[in-house]
Coordinates of C-alpha atoms in Angstrom, one line a residue:
X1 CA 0.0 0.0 0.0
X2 CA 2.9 2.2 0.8
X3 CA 6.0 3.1 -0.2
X4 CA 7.7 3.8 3.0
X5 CA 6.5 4.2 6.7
X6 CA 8.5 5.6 9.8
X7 CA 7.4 4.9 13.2
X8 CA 9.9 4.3 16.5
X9 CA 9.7 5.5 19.9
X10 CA 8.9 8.8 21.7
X11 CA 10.6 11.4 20.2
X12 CA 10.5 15.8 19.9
X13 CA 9.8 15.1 16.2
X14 CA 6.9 12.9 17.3
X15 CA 5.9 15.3 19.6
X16 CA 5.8 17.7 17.0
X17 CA 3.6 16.0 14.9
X18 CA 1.1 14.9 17.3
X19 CA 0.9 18.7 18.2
X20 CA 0.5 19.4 14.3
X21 CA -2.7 17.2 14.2
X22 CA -4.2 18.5 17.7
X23 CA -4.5 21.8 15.8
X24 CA -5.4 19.9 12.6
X25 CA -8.3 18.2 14.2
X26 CA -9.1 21.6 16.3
X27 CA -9.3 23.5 13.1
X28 CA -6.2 25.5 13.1
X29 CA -4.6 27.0 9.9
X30 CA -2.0 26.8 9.2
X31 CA -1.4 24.5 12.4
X32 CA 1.3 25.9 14.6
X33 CA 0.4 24.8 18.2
X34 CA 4.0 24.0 19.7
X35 CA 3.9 20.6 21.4
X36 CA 4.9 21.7 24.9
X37 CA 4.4 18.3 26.7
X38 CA 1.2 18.0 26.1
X39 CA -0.5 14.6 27.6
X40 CA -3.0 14.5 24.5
X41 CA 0.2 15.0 22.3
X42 CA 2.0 12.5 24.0
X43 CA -0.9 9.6 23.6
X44 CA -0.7 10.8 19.9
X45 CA 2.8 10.7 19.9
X46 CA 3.1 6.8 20.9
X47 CA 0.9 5.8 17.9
X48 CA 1.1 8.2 15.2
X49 CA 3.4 6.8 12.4
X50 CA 4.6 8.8 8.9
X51 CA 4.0 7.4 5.9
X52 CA 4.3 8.2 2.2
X53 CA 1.9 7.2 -0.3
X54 CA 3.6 7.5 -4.2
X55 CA 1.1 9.4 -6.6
X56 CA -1.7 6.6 -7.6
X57 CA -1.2 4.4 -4.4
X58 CA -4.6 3.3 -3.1
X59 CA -5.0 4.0 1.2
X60 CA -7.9 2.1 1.4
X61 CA -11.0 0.9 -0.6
X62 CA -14.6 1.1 -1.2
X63 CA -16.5 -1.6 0.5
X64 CA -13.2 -2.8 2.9
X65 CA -12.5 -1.4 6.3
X66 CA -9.3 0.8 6.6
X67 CA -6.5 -0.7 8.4
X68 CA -5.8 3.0 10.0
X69 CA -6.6 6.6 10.0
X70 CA -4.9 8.6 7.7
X71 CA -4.1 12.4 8.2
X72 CA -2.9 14.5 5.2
X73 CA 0.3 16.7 5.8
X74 CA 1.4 17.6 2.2
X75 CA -0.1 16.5 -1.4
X76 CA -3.7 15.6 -2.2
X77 CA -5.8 12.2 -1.6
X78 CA -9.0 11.9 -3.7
X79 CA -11.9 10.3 -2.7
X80 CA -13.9 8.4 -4.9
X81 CA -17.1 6.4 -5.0
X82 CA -18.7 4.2 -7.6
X83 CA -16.5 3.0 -10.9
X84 CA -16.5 3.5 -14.3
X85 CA -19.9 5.7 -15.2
X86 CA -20.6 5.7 -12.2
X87 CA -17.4 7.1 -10.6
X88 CA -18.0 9.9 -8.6
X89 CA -15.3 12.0 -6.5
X90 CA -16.9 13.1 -3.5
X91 CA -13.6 14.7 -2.1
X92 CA -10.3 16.1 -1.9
X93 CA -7.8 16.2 0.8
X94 CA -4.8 18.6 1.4
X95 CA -3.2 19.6 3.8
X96 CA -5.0 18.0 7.8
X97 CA -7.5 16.5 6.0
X98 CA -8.6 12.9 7.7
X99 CA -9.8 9.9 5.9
X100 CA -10.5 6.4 7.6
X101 CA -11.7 7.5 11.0
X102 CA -15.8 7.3 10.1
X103 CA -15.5 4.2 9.4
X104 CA -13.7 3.0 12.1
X105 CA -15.9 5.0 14.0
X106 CA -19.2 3.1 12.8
X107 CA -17.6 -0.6 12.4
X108 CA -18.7 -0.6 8.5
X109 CA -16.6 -0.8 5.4
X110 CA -15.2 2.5 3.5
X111 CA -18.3 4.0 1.2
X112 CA -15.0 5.7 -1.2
X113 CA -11.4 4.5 -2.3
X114 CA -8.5 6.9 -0.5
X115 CA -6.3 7.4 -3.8
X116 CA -3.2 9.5 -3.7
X117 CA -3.7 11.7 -6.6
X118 CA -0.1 13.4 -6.0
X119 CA 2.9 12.1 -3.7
X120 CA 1.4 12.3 -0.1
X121 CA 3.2 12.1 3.0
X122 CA 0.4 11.5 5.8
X123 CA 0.4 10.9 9.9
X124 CA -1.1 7.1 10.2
X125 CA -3.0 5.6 13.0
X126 CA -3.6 2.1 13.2
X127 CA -7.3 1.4 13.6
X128 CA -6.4 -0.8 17.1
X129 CA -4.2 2.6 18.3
X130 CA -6.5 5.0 16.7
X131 CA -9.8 3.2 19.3
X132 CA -8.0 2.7 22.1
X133 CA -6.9 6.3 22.4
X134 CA -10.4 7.8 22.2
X135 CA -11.3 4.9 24.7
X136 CA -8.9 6.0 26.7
X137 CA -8.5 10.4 26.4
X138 CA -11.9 12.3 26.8
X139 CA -9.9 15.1 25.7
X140 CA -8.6 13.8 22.3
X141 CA -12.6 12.5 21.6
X142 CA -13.6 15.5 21.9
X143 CA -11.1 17.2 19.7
X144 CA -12.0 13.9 17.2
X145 CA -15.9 14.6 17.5
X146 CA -15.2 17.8 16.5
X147 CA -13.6 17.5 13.5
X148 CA -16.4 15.2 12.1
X149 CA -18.7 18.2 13.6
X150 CA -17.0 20.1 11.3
X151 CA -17.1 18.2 8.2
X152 CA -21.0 17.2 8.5
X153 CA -21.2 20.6 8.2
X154 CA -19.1 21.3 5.1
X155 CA -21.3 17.9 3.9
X156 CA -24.5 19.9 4.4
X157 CA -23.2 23.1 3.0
X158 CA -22.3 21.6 0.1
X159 CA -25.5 19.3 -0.5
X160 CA -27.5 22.8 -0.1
X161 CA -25.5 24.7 -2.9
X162 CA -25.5 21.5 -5.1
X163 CA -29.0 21.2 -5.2
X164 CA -30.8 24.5 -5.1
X165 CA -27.8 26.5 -7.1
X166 CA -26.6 27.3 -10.3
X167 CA -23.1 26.4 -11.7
X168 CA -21.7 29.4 -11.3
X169 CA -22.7 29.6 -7.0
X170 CA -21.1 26.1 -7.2
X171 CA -17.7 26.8 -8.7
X172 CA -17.6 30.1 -6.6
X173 CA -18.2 27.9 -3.0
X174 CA -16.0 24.9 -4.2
X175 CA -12.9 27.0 -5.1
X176 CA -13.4 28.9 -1.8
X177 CA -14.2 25.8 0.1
X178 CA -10.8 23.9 -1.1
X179 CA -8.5 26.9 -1.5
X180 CA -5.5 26.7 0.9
X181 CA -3.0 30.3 0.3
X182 CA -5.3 31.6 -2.3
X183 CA -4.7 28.3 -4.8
X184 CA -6.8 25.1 -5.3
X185 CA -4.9 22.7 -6.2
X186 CA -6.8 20.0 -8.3
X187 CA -7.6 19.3 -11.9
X188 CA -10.3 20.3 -13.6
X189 CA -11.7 16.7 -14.2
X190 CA -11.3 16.3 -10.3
X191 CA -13.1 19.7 -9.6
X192 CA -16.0 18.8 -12.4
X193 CA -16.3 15.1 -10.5
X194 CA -16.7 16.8 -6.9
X195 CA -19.4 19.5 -8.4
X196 CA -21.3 16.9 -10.4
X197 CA -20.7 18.6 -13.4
X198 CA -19.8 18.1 -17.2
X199 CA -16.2 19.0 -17.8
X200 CA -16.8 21.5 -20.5
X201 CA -19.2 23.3 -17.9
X202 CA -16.6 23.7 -15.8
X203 CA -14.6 25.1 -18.0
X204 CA -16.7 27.4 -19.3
X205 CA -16.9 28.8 -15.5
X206 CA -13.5 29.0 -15.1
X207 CA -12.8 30.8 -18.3
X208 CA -15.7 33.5 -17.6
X209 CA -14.6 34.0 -13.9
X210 CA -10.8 34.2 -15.4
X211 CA -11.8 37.0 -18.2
X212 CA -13.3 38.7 -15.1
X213 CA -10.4 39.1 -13.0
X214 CA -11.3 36.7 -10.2
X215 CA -8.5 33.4 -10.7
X216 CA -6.3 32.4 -13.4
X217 CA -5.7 29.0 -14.3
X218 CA -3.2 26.7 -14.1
X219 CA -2.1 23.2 -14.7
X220 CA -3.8 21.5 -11.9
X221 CA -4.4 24.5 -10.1
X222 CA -6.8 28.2 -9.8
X223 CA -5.5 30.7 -8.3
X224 CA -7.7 33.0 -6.6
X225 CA -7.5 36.9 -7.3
X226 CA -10.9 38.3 -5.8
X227 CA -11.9 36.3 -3.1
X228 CA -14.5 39.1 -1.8
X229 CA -15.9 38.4 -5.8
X230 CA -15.9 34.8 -5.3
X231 CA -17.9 35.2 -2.0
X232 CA -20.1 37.1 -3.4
X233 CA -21.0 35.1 -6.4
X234 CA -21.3 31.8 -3.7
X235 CA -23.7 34.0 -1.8
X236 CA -26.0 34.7 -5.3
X237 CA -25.4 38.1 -5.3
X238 CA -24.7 40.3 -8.7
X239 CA -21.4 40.8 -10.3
X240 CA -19.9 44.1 -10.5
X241 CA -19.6 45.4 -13.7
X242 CA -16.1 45.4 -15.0
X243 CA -14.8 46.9 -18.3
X244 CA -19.0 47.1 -19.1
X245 CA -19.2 43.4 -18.0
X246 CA -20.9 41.9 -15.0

């Protein structure tokens, strides 16, 4: 599954990295907590292992239980439901995004594949670690609960605007929603998968936001020049006119 994993005894750099997810899961960005011998830090420290996944490397699968909890700290995982026609990529992780741990959670097999869609090096908790420090650290179930507070809520924000708005709305909120320093880093075919949209829709978005002023596109990535536009378009309202354009 991996290409190379790291994992040895109590160490600063642990320390360090178990800090980095504590912020991670407490919604901190860019995390930079310091680890200061925190207990919580230290129960993640004894179990929390680096690995790196190669581009195209598969986590875990649809319809099998993950082995561990995986926690993005550079490069992108996709997740993707369904095959062939039917594929559909319900999300992208960057950089303290979590995959793994719902399903751990609920006892029931993966509904999406975990594929590395670029070079990722991750934090990785076994499952057994990853149950038996919530069993045992009110403190770190609460960050945990959280988290998944937090992304039933993204979940919900992003069924609303799928269903009830147009494609423009959806771009806007997606590229705001996965934009980390101003850049999303995806393809376009990824982006078009996630919105439920036709490729050449997407584009046609992109292009007409572009001539506007409000990202230029990249290979693999948007960059976003007028976030306040963006927001504005996500929330329905008007464009302003620029050079006799709205």
């Amino acid at each position: 599954m991996t290409t190379e994993k790291e994992a040895g005894p109590l160490t600063p750099a642990g320390m360090r990295a178990a800090a980095w997810l504590i912020d991670c899961l407490g919604g901190s960005w860019p995390p930079t907590r310091p680890a200061a011998g925190d207990p919580t830090a230290g129960r993640l420290a004894e179990g929390l292992e680096q690995r790196r996944l190669s581009r195209g490397t598969v986590a875990f699968r649809q319809g099998r239980m993950p082995d561990g909890v995986w926690i993005v700290r550079s490069g992108t995982l996709e997740l993707v439901a369904g095959s062939g026609p039917d594929r559909v990529v319900i999300g992208v992780l960057t950089s303290c995004g979590v995959a793994g741990d719902a399903p751990l959670l609920l006892g029931s097999p993966a509904g999406y594949t975990a594929r590395a869609l670029t070079d990722v090096q991750a934090g990785f908790l076994p499952a057994e670690a990853f149950l038996a420090m919530l069993d045992s650290s009110p403190a770190l179930t609460r960050l945990w609960l959280r988290s998944l507070a937090r992304q039933h809520t993204r979940t919900q924000e992003v069924l609303a605007q799928t269903l009830n708005c147009s494609a423009e709305r959806r771009v806007a909120g997606l590229l705001l929603r996965e934009a980390h320093g101003a850049t999303v880093r995806c393809s376009q075919t990824t982006l078009a998968g996630m919105l439920g949209l036709r490729r050449p829709t997407l584009n046609r978005v992109l292009k007409t936001f572009e001539r506007e002023g409000l990202l230029r596109v990249g290979y693999r990535r948007v960059e976003l020049l007028d976030t306040a536009g963006l927001t504005r378009l996500a929330g329905g309202k008007r464009r302003r006119i620029r050079n006799g354009r709205r």
